[in-house]
Structures are given as C-alpha cells and as structure tokens.
JSON list of C-alpha atoms in Angstrom, two decimals:
[
{"chain": "S", "resi": 16, "resn": "THR", "atom": "CA", "xyz": [11.20, 60.45, 37.87]},
{"chain": "S", "resi": 17, "resn": "MET", "atom": "CA", "xyz": [14.40, 62.23, 38.71]},
{"chain": "S", "resi": 18, "resn": "PRO", "atom": "CA", "xyz": [15.70, 65.33, 37.18]},
{"chain": "S", "resi": 19, "resn": "LYS", "atom": "CA", "xyz": [18.20, 64.64, 34.35]},
{"chain": "S", "resi": 20, "resn": "GLU", "atom": "CA", "xyz": [20.72, 67.09, 32.53]},
{"chain": "S", "resi": 21, "resn": "PRO", "atom": "CA", "xyz": [19.26, 67.72, 29.23]},
{"chain": "S", "resi": 22, "resn": "ALA", "atom": "CA", "xyz": [22.44, 66.70, 27.37]},
{"chain": "S", "resi": 23, "resn": "VAL", "atom": "CA", "xyz": [22.76, 63.39, 29.31]},
{"chain": "S", "resi": 24, "resn": "LEU", "atom": "CA", "xyz": [18.98, 62.79, 28.45]},
{"chain": "S", "resi": 25, "resn": "ARG", "atom": "CA", "xyz": [19.39, 63.50, 24.89]},
{"chain": "S", "resi": 26, "resn": "GLN", "atom": "CA", "xyz": [22.18, 60.81, 24.84]},
{"chain": "S", "resi": 27, "resn": "ASN", "atom": "CA", "xyz": [20.20, 58.35, 26.55]},
{"chain": "S", "resi": 28, "resn": "ILE", "atom": "CA", "xyz": [17.47, 58.76, 23.77]},
{"chain": "S", "resi": 29, "resn": "LEU", "atom": "CA", "xyz": [20.29, 58.07, 21.15]},
{"chain": "S", "resi": 30, "resn": "ASP", "atom": "CA", "xyz": [21.85, 55.12, 23.15]},
{"chain": "S", "resi": 31, "resn": "ILE", "atom": "CA", "xyz": [18.33, 53.24, 23.78]},
{"chain": "S", "resi": 32, "resn": "THR", "atom": "CA", "xyz": [17.47, 53.69, 20.28]},
{"chain": "S", "resi": 33, "resn": "ALA", "atom": "CA", "xyz": [20.82, 52.05, 19.01]},
{"chain": "S", "resi": 34, "resn": "ALA", "atom": "CA", "xyz": [20.38, 49.28, 21.46]},
{"chain": "S", "resi": 35, "resn": "ILE", "atom": "CA", "xyz": [16.81, 48.81, 20.23]},
{"chain": "S", "resi": 36, "resn": "LEU", "atom": "CA", "xyz": [18.17, 48.62, 16.66]},
{"chain": "S", "resi": 37, "resn": "ALA", "atom": "CA", "xyz": [21.05, 46.42, 17.62]},
{"chain": "S", "resi": 38, "resn": "CYS", "atom": "CA", "xyz": [18.70, 44.01, 19.08]},
{"chain": "S", "resi": 39, "resn": "GLY", "atom": "CA", "xyz": [17.16, 43.37, 15.58]},
{"chain": "S", "resi": 40, "resn": "ILE", "atom": "CA", "xyz": [14.03, 45.55, 15.64]},
{"chain": "S", "resi": 41, "resn": "ASP", "atom": "CA", "xyz": [13.44, 46.09, 11.98]},
{"chain": "S", "resi": 42, "resn": "PRO", "atom": "CA", "xyz": [12.16, 49.88, 11.71]},
{"chain": "S", "resi": 43, "resn": "LYS", "atom": "CA", "xyz": [10.70, 48.83, 8.29]},
{"chain": "S", "resi": 44, "resn": "LYS", "atom": "CA", "xyz": [8.24, 46.40, 10.23]},
{"chain": "S", "resi": 45, "resn": "CYS", "atom": "CA", "xyz": [7.91, 48.50, 13.68]},
{"chain": "S", "resi": 46, "resn": "PHE", "atom": "CA", "xyz": [7.15, 52.07, 14.55]},
{"chain": "S", "resi": 47, "resn": "LEU", "atom": "CA", "xyz": [10.06, 53.48, 16.53]},
{"chain": "S", "resi": 48, "resn": "PHE", "atom": "CA", "xyz": [9.11, 57.17, 18.10]},
{"chain": "S", "resi": 49, "resn": "ARG", "atom": "CA", "xyz": [10.00, 59.15, 21.06]},
{"chain": "S", "resi": 50, "resn": "GLN", "atom": "CA", "xyz": [6.93, 58.95, 23.54]},
{"chain": "S", "resi": 51, "resn": "SER", "atom": "CA", "xyz": [7.64, 62.34, 25.05]},
{"chain": "S", "resi": 52, "resn": "LEU", "atom": "CA", "xyz": [6.58, 63.75, 21.70]},
{"chain": "S", "resi": 53, "resn": "VAL", "atom": "CA", "xyz": [3.33, 62.37, 21.92]},
{"chain": "S", "resi": 54, "resn": "PRO", "atom": "CA", "xyz": [1.23, 64.83, 24.00]},
{"chain": "S", "resi": 55, "resn": "GLU", "atom": "CA", "xyz": [-1.98, 62.35, 24.36]},
{"chain": "S", "resi": 56, "resn": "HIS", "atom": "CA", "xyz": [0.40, 60.09, 26.58]},
{"chain": "S", "resi": 57, "resn": "ALA", "atom": "CA", "xyz": [0.75, 63.04, 29.03]},
{"chain": "S", "resi": 58, "resn": "GLU", "atom": "CA", "xyz": [-3.02, 64.45, 28.37]},
{"chain": "S", "resi": 59, "resn": "LEU", "atom": "CA", "xyz": [-4.63, 60.57, 28.95]},
{"chain": "S", "resi": 60, "resn": "ALA", "atom": "CA", "xyz": [-2.07, 60.29, 32.04]},
{"chain": "S", "resi": 61, "resn": "TRP", "atom": "CA", "xyz": [-3.99, 63.47, 33.52]},
{"chain": "S", "resi": 62, "resn": "ILE", "atom": "CA", "xyz": [-7.52, 62.08, 32.67]},
{"chain": "S", "resi": 63, "resn": "LEU", "atom": "CA", "xyz": [-6.68, 58.71, 34.47]},
{"chain": "S", "resi": 64, "resn": "GLY", "atom": "CA", "xyz": [-4.93, 60.47, 37.18]},
{"chain": "S", "resi": 65, "resn": "CYS", "atom": "CA", "xyz": [-8.37, 62.36, 38.08]},
{"chain": "S", "resi": 66, "resn": "LEU", "atom": "CA", "xyz": [-9.79, 58.98, 38.16]},
{"chain": "S", "resi": 67, "resn": "THR", "atom": "CA", "xyz": [-7.05, 57.28, 40.38]},
{"chain": "S", "resi": 68, "resn": "THR", "atom": "CA", "xyz": [-7.10, 57.78, 44.15]},
{"chain": "S", "resi": 69, "resn": "VAL", "atom": "CA", "xyz": [-4.08, 58.77, 46.22]},
{"chain": "S", "resi": 70, "resn": "PRO", "atom": "CA", "xyz": [-4.48, 55.84, 48.64]},
{"chain": "S", "resi": 71, "resn": "ARG", "atom": "CA", "xyz": [-4.50, 53.44, 45.62]},
{"chain": "S", "resi": 72, "resn": "LEU", "atom": "CA", "xyz": [-1.16, 54.71, 44.60]},
{"chain": "S", "resi": 73, "resn": "LEU", "atom": "CA", "xyz": [0.17, 54.76, 48.06]},
{"chain": "S", "resi": 74, "resn": "ARG", "atom": "CA", "xyz": [-0.31, 51.18, 48.54]},
{"chain": "S", "resi": 75, "resn": "LEU", "atom": "CA", "xyz": [2.11, 50.13, 45.73]},
{"chain": "S", "resi": 76, "resn": "PRO", "atom": "CA", "xyz": [5.30, 48.40, 47.00]},
{"chain": "S", "resi": 77, "resn": "GLN", "atom": "CA", "xyz": [7.36, 50.10, 44.40]},
{"chain": "S", "resi": 78, "resn": "TRP", "atom": "CA", "xyz": [6.48, 53.60, 45.82]},
{"chain": "S", "resi": 79, "resn": "LYS", "atom": "CA", "xyz": [7.21, 52.48, 49.37]},
{"chain": "S", "resi": 80, "resn": "MET", "atom": "CA", "xyz": [10.53, 51.32, 48.29]},
{"chain": "S", "resi": 81, "resn": "LYS", "atom": "CA", "xyz": [11.76, 53.97, 46.02]},
{"chain": "S", "resi": 82, "resn": "ARG", "atom": "CA", "xyz": [10.16, 56.63, 48.57]},
{"chain": "S", "resi": 83, "resn": "ALA", "atom": "CA", "xyz": [12.38, 55.04, 51.38]},
{"chain": "S", "resi": 84, "resn": "SER", "atom": "CA", "xyz": [15.60, 55.38, 49.00]},
{"chain": "S", "resi": 85, "resn": "GLN", "atom": "CA", "xyz": [14.78, 59.17, 48.27]},
{"chain": "S", "resi": 86, "resn": "ASN", "atom": "CA", "xyz": [16.03, 61.34, 50.98]},
{"chain": "S", "resi": 87, "resn": "ASN", "atom": "CA", "xyz": [13.13, 63.82, 49.98]},
{"chain": "S", "resi": 88, "resn": "GLY", "atom": "CA", "xyz": [10.43, 61.26, 50.93]},
{"chain": "S", "resi": 89, "resn": "GLY", "atom": "CA", "xyz": [9.45, 60.87, 46.98]},
{"chain": "S", "resi": 90, "resn": "THR", "atom": "CA", "xyz": [8.22, 63.05, 44.47]},
{"chain": "S", "resi": 91, "resn": "VAL", "atom": "CA", "xyz": [4.73, 63.39, 42.70]},
{"chain": "S", "resi": 92, "resn": "GLY", "atom": "CA", "xyz": [6.22, 62.14, 39.51]},
{"chain": "S", "resi": 93, "resn": "LEU", "atom": "CA", "xyz": [7.30, 59.10, 41.48]},
{"chain": "S", "resi": 94, "resn": "LEU", "atom": "CA", "xyz": [4.04, 58.43, 43.20]},
{"chain": "S", "resi": 95, "resn": "THR", "atom": "CA", "xyz": [1.90, 59.03, 39.66]},
{"chain": "S", "resi": 96, "resn": "TYR", "atom": "CA", "xyz": [4.32, 57.35, 37.38]},
{"chain": "S", "resi": 97, "resn": "PRO", "atom": "CA", "xyz": [2.18, 54.01, 37.58]},
{"chain": "S", "resi": 98, "resn": "VAL", "atom": "CA", "xyz": [-0.64, 56.25, 36.34]},
{"chain": "S", "resi": 99, "resn": "LEU", "atom": "CA", "xyz": [1.30, 57.33, 33.04]},
{"chain": "S", "resi": 100, "resn": "GLN", "atom": "CA", "xyz": [2.30, 53.62, 32.64]},
{"chain": "S", "resi": 101, "resn": "ALA", "atom": "CA", "xyz": [-1.14, 52.83, 32.64]},
{"chain": "S", "resi": 102, "resn": "ALA", "atom": "CA", "xyz": [-2.00, 55.60, 30.20]},
{"chain": "S", "resi": 103, "resn": "ASP", "atom": "CA", "xyz": [0.85, 54.17, 27.88]},
{"chain": "S", "resi": 104, "resn": "ILE", "atom": "CA", "xyz": [-0.62, 50.85, 28.03]},
{"chain": "S", "resi": 105, "resn": "LEU", "atom": "CA", "xyz": [-4.53, 52.24, 27.49]},
{"chain": "S", "resi": 106, "resn": "LEU", "atom": "CA", "xyz": [-3.61, 54.93, 24.91]},
{"chain": "S", "resi": 107, "resn": "TYR", "atom": "CA", "xyz": [-2.83, 52.17, 22.39]},
{"chain": "S", "resi": 108, "resn": "LYS", "atom": "CA", "xyz": [-5.76, 49.88, 23.62]},
{"chain": "S", "resi": 109, "resn": "SER", "atom": "CA", "xyz": [-3.45, 47.00, 24.29]},
{"chain": "S", "resi": 110, "resn": "THR", "atom": "CA", "xyz": [-4.91, 43.88, 25.07]},
{"chain": "S", "resi": 111, "resn": "HIS", "atom": "CA", "xyz": [-1.84, 42.03, 26.35]},
{"chain": "S", "resi": 112, "resn": "VAL", "atom": "CA", "xyz": [1.59, 43.33, 27.88]},
{"chain": "S", "resi": 113, "resn": "PRO", "atom": "CA", "xyz": [4.62, 41.77, 28.59]},
{"chain": "S", "resi": 114, "resn": "VAL", "atom": "CA", "xyz": [5.83, 42.59, 32.06]},
{"chain": "S", "resi": 115, "resn": "GLY", "atom": "CA", "xyz": [8.18, 41.53, 34.73]},
{"chain": "S", "resi": 116, "resn": "GLU", "atom": "CA", "xyz": [6.81, 40.04, 38.16]},
{"chain": "S", "resi": 117, "resn": "ASP", "atom": "CA", "xyz": [7.95, 43.49, 39.57]},
{"chain": "S", "resi": 118, "resn": "GLN", "atom": "CA", "xyz": [5.27, 45.22, 37.34]},
{"chain": "S", "resi": 119, "resn": "VAL", "atom": "CA", "xyz": [2.50, 42.93, 37.72]},
{"chain": "S", "resi": 120, "resn": "LEU", "atom": "CA", "xyz": [0.88, 45.26, 40.50]},
{"chain": "S", "resi": 121, "resn": "HIS", "atom": "CA", "xyz": [1.35, 48.27, 38.15]},
{"chain": "S", "resi": 122, "resn": "LEU", "atom": "CA", "xyz": [-0.68, 46.37, 35.36]},
{"chain": "S", "resi": 123, "resn": "GLU", "atom": "CA", "xyz": [-3.06, 45.73, 37.77]},
{"chain": "S", "resi": 124, "resn": "LEU", "atom": "CA", "xyz": [-3.39, 49.27, 38.32]},
{"chain": "S", "resi": 125, "resn": "ALA", "atom": "CA", "xyz": [-4.02, 49.99, 34.65]},
{"chain": "S", "resi": 126, "resn": "GLN", "atom": "CA", "xyz": [-6.61, 47.36, 34.53]},
{"chain": "S", "resi": 127, "resn": "ASP", "atom": "CA", "xyz": [-8.60, 48.91, 37.50]},
{"chain": "S", "resi": 128, "resn": "ILE", "atom": "CA", "xyz": [-8.10, 52.10, 35.80]},
{"chain": "S", "resi": 129, "resn": "ALA", "atom": "CA", "xyz": [-9.65, 50.57, 32.46]},
{"chain": "S", "resi": 130, "resn": "GLN", "atom": "CA", "xyz": [-12.49, 49.04, 34.28]},
{"chain": "S", "resi": 131, "resn": "HIS", "atom": "CA", "xyz": [-13.27, 52.14, 36.27]},
{"chain": "S", "resi": 132, "resn": "PHE", "atom": "CA", "xyz": [-12.96, 54.33, 32.97]},
{"chain": "S", "resi": 133, "resn": "ASN", "atom": "CA", "xyz": [-15.39, 51.78, 31.12]},
{"chain": "S", "resi": 134, "resn": "LYS", "atom": "CA", "xyz": [-17.88, 51.50, 33.85]},
{"chain": "S", "resi": 135, "resn": "LYS", "atom": "CA", "xyz": [-18.32, 55.40, 34.31]},
{"chain": "S", "resi": 136, "resn": "TYR", "atom": "CA", "xyz": [-18.06, 56.43, 30.57]},
{"chain": "S", "resi": 137, "resn": "GLY", "atom": "CA", "xyz": [-18.97, 53.22, 28.49]},
{"chain": "S", "resi": 138, "resn": "GLU", "atom": "CA", "xyz": [-16.81, 50.58, 27.21]},
{"chain": "S", "resi": 139, "resn": "PHE", "atom": "CA", "xyz": [-13.71, 51.88, 25.56]},
{"chain": "S", "resi": 140, "resn": "PHE", "atom": "CA", "xyz": [-10.52, 50.50, 26.70]},
{"chain": "S", "resi": 141, "resn": "PRO", "atom": "CA", "xyz": [-9.74, 46.54, 26.58]},
{"chain": "S", "resi": 142, "resn": "VAL", "atom": "CA", "xyz": [-8.73, 45.43, 30.09]},
{"chain": "S", "resi": 143, "resn": "PRO", "atom": "CA", "xyz": [-4.92, 44.19, 29.27]},
{"chain": "S", "resi": 144, "resn": "LYS", "atom": "CA", "xyz": [-3.82, 40.89, 30.45]},
{"chain": "S", "resi": 145, "resn": "ALA", "atom": "CA", "xyz": [-0.29, 40.23, 31.72]},
{"chain": "S", "resi": 146, "resn": "ILE", "atom": "CA", "xyz": [2.13, 38.48, 29.49]},
{"chain": "S", "resi": 147, "resn": "LEU", "atom": "CA", "xyz": [4.72, 37.07, 32.05]},
{"chain": "S", "resi": 148, "resn": "SER", "atom": "CA", "xyz": [8.08, 35.71, 30.90]},
{"chain": "S", "resi": 149, "resn": "GLU", "atom": "CA", "xyz": [9.38, 32.34, 32.26]},
{"chain": "S", "resi": 150, "resn": "LEU", "atom": "CA", "xyz": [12.92, 33.08, 32.88]}
]
C-alpha cells in the first residue's frame, strides 16, 4: 500500500519466487503466477468495494494501527486493501483459508462480503472458513 521503486519491486518478486521454490513448492504440482498479471483480482476488488461500506472498513483494527503510523493519516489503498484480500480469496472460490490471528478480521470481512453478494445476486461464492495455525 506504499509506493515502491519499480526496480526494488521487480527484485522483490524474484526474491519471493526464489524463497517459495526454496521452501520446496514444486511448480510441477502447483501453479505459480504473479497476481498482478491477473486483471480479475482488481476487477473483482472493484465490484466488492462497491458492496462494502467505508464505516465497515474503518472499524478494522489494522486500519487504525497502520493509519496511526503514517504521517498522512493513511491512504485509500491501505483502507481498501482488505477488500482486495477478499477478492483474492473469493476469486478462486476458496472454502478454507490459512490465516494468522492478525488476519482473522480480514477473513471475516471476506465472509461478510461473500454473504452479502450471495444474498443480493444468488449463491455464487462459498463463505470461506479460517484455518488457524497452532503455533
């Protein structure tokens, strides 16, 4: 949600890809792709953003904490990032999502958005359930 230098961003993409492969992910068994090359992520985020209220997003504690740490009071990208996360989950009709405790409220937003969409337009998105790790 913060502007990055293009060269740094490109290198970060390569670094994270290398890290994923080093962890043992087998590209013969999994699809690896750059999410930014799939326009449907942003398109669905726009649609879901039109169904999500600003007050709902303002209640998220991550928004409050991160906004406080930014001198400019927070960006629209920061505010709407949880809607993009919901689009990332719902686009693939995910039924279960591994999340950390800090992301449970964002998953609850995805659940709320899925239920709202389904009520308005008919059953389409599964309502995803959290898979919490036991660390």
